[in-house]
Short mmCIF file of C-alpha atoms in Angstrom, two decimals:
data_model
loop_
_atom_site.label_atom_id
_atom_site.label_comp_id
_atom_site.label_asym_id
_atom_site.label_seq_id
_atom_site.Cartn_x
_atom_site.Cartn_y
_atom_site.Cartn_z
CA UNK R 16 0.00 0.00 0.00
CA UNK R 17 3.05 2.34 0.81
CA UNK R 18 4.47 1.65 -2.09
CA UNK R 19 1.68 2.33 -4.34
CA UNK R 20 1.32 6.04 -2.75
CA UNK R 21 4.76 6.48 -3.63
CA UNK R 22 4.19 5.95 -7.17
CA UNK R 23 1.38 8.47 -7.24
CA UNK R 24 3.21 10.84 -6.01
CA UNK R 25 6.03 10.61 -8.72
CA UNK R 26 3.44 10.71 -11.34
CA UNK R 27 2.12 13.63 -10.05
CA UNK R 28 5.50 15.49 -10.78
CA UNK R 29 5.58 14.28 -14.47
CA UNK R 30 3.91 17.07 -16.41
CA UNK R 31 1.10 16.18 -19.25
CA UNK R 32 3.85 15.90 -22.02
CA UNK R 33 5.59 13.20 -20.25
CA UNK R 34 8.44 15.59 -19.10
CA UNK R 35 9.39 16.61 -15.70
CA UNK R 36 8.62 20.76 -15.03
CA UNK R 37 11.04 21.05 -11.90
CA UNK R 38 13.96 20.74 -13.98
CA UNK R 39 13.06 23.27 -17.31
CA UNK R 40 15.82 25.28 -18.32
CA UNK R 41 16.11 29.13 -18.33
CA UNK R 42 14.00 30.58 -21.45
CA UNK R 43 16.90 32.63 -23.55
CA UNK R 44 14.96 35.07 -24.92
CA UNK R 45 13.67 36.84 -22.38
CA UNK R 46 15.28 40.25 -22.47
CA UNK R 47 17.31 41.14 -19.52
CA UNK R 48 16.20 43.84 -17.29
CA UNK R 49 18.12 47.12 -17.67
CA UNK R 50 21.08 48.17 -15.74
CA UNK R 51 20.33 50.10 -12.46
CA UNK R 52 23.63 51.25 -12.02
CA UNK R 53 24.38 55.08 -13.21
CA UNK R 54 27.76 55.98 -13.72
CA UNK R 55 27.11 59.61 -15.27
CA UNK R 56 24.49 61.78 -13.69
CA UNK R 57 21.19 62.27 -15.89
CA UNK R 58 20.78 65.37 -18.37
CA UNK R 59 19.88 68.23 -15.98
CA UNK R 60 20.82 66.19 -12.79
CA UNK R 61 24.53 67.77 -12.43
CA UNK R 62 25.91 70.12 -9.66
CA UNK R 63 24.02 73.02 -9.97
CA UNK R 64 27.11 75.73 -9.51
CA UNK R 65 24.52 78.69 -9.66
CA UNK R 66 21.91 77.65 -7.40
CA UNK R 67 24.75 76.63 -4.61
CA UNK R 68 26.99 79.81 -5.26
CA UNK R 69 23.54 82.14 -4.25
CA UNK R 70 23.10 79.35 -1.07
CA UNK R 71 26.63 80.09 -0.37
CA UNK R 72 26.48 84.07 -0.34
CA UNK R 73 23.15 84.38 1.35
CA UNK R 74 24.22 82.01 4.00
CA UNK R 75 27.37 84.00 4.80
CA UNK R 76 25.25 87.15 4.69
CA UNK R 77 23.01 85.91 7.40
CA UNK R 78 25.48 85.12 9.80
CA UNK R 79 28.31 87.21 9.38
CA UNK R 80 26.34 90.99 8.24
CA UNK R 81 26.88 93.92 10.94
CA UNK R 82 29.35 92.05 12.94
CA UNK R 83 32.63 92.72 13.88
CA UNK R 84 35.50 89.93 13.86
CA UNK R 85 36.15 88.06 17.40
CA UNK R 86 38.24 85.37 17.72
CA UNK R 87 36.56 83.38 19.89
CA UNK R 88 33.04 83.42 18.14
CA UNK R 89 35.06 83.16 14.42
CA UNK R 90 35.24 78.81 14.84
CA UNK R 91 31.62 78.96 15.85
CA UNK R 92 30.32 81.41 12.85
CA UNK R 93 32.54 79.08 10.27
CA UNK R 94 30.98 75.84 11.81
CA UNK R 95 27.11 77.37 11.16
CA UNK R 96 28.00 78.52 7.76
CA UNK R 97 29.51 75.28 6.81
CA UNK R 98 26.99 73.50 8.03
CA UNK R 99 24.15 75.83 6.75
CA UNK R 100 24.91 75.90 3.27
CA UNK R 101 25.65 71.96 3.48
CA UNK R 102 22.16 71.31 4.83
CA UNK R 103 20.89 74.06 2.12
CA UNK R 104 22.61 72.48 -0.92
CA UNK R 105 21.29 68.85 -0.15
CA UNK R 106 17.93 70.27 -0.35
CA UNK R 107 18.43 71.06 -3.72
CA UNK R 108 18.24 66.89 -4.03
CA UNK R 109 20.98 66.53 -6.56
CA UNK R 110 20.97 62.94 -6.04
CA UNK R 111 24.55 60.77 -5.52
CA UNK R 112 26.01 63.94 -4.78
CA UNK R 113 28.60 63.92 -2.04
CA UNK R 114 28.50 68.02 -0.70
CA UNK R 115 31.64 68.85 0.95
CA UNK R 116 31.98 72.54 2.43
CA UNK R 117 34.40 74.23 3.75
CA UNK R 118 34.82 77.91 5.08
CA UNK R 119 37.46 80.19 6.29
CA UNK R 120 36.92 82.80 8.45
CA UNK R 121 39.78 85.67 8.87
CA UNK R 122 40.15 88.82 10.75
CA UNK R 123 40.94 92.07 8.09
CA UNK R 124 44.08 93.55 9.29
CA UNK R 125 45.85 94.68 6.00
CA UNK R 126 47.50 91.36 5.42
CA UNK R 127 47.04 89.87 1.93
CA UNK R 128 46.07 85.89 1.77
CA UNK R 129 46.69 83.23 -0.60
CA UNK R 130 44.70 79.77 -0.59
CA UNK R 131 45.03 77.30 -3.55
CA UNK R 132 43.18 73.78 -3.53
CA UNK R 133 44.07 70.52 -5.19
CA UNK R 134 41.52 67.43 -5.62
CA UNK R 135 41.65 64.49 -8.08
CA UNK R 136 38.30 63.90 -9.77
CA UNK R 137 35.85 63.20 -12.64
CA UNK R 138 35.76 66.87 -14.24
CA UNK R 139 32.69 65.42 -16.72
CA UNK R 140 30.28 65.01 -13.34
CA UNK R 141 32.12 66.71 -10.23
CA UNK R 142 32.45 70.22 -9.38
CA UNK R 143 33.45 72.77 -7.27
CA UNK R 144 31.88 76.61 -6.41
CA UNK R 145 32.84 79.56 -4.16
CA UNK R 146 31.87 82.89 -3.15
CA UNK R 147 33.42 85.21 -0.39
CA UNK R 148 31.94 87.62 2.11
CA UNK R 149 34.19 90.90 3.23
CA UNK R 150 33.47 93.95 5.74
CA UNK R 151 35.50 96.14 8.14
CA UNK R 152 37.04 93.14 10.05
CA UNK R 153 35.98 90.49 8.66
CA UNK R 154 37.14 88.03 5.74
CA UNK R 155 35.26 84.63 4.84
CA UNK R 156 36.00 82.29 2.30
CA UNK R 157 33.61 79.54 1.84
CA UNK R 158 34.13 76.78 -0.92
CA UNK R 159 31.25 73.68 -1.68
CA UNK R 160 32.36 70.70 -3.69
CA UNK R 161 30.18 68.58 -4.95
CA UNK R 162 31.38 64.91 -5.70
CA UNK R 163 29.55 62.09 -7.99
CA UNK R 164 29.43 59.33 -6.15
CA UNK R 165 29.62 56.22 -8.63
#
């Protein structure tokens, strides 16, 4: 009796041609799904250099208008306006972006400065933009990259 239930059950597997359907190969021609992975951003999705560079110059306006340079505020001013126009510029939703700020606040004594910056990158998708801020006493620098991330 056990051994008849057995048999059913291996003719149940056996499709209505006669051939097994557990083991039927891959169908070829089906067409493979599209690539997900984007290696150069869209038309219209690059850095957007104008919209940051206005971020970047209203941002230092805000915090750094009317006030005269003191050393021991200066880290905390640079530390809001980096983080400001980093938090600004990701609203913007330029997607795989990586948004690196930086920004420089000096006192105005007379003294000239020079700064120069080196990176190694993709010049077709990454970019860089800048803006500076002066008054009596004050000097601020403030520089956003913004880095396709493959």
């Amino acid at each position: 009796m056990a051994d008849e239930e057995d048999v059913l059950d291996e003719e149940a597997e056996v499709g209505p041609e006669g051939s097994e359907t557990a083991l039927t190969p891959v169908e070829a021609d089906k067409p493979l799904a599209p690539p997900k992975y984007e290696v150069r951003p869209g038309l219209g999705e690059k850095f957007q250099a104008q919209n940051v560079r206005d971020i970047i110059l209203s941002t230092m306006q805000e915090q750094l208008m009317g006030r005269q340079y003191r050393a021991d505020q200066a880290p905390r001013w640079a530390r809001a306006i980096a983080n400001g126009v980093r938090q600004r510029v990701q609203e913007l939703e330029m997607k795989r972006y990586k948004i690196i700020v930086q920004c420089t606040i000096l006192e105005m004594k007379g003294a000239g400065i020079k700064c120069g910056q080196r990176c190694i990158w993709d010049p077709e998708t990454d970019d860089y933009i800048d803006d500076m801020f002066k008054n009596d006493t004050i000097f601020c620098y403030t520089i956003a990259y913004g880095v396709y991330m493959y």
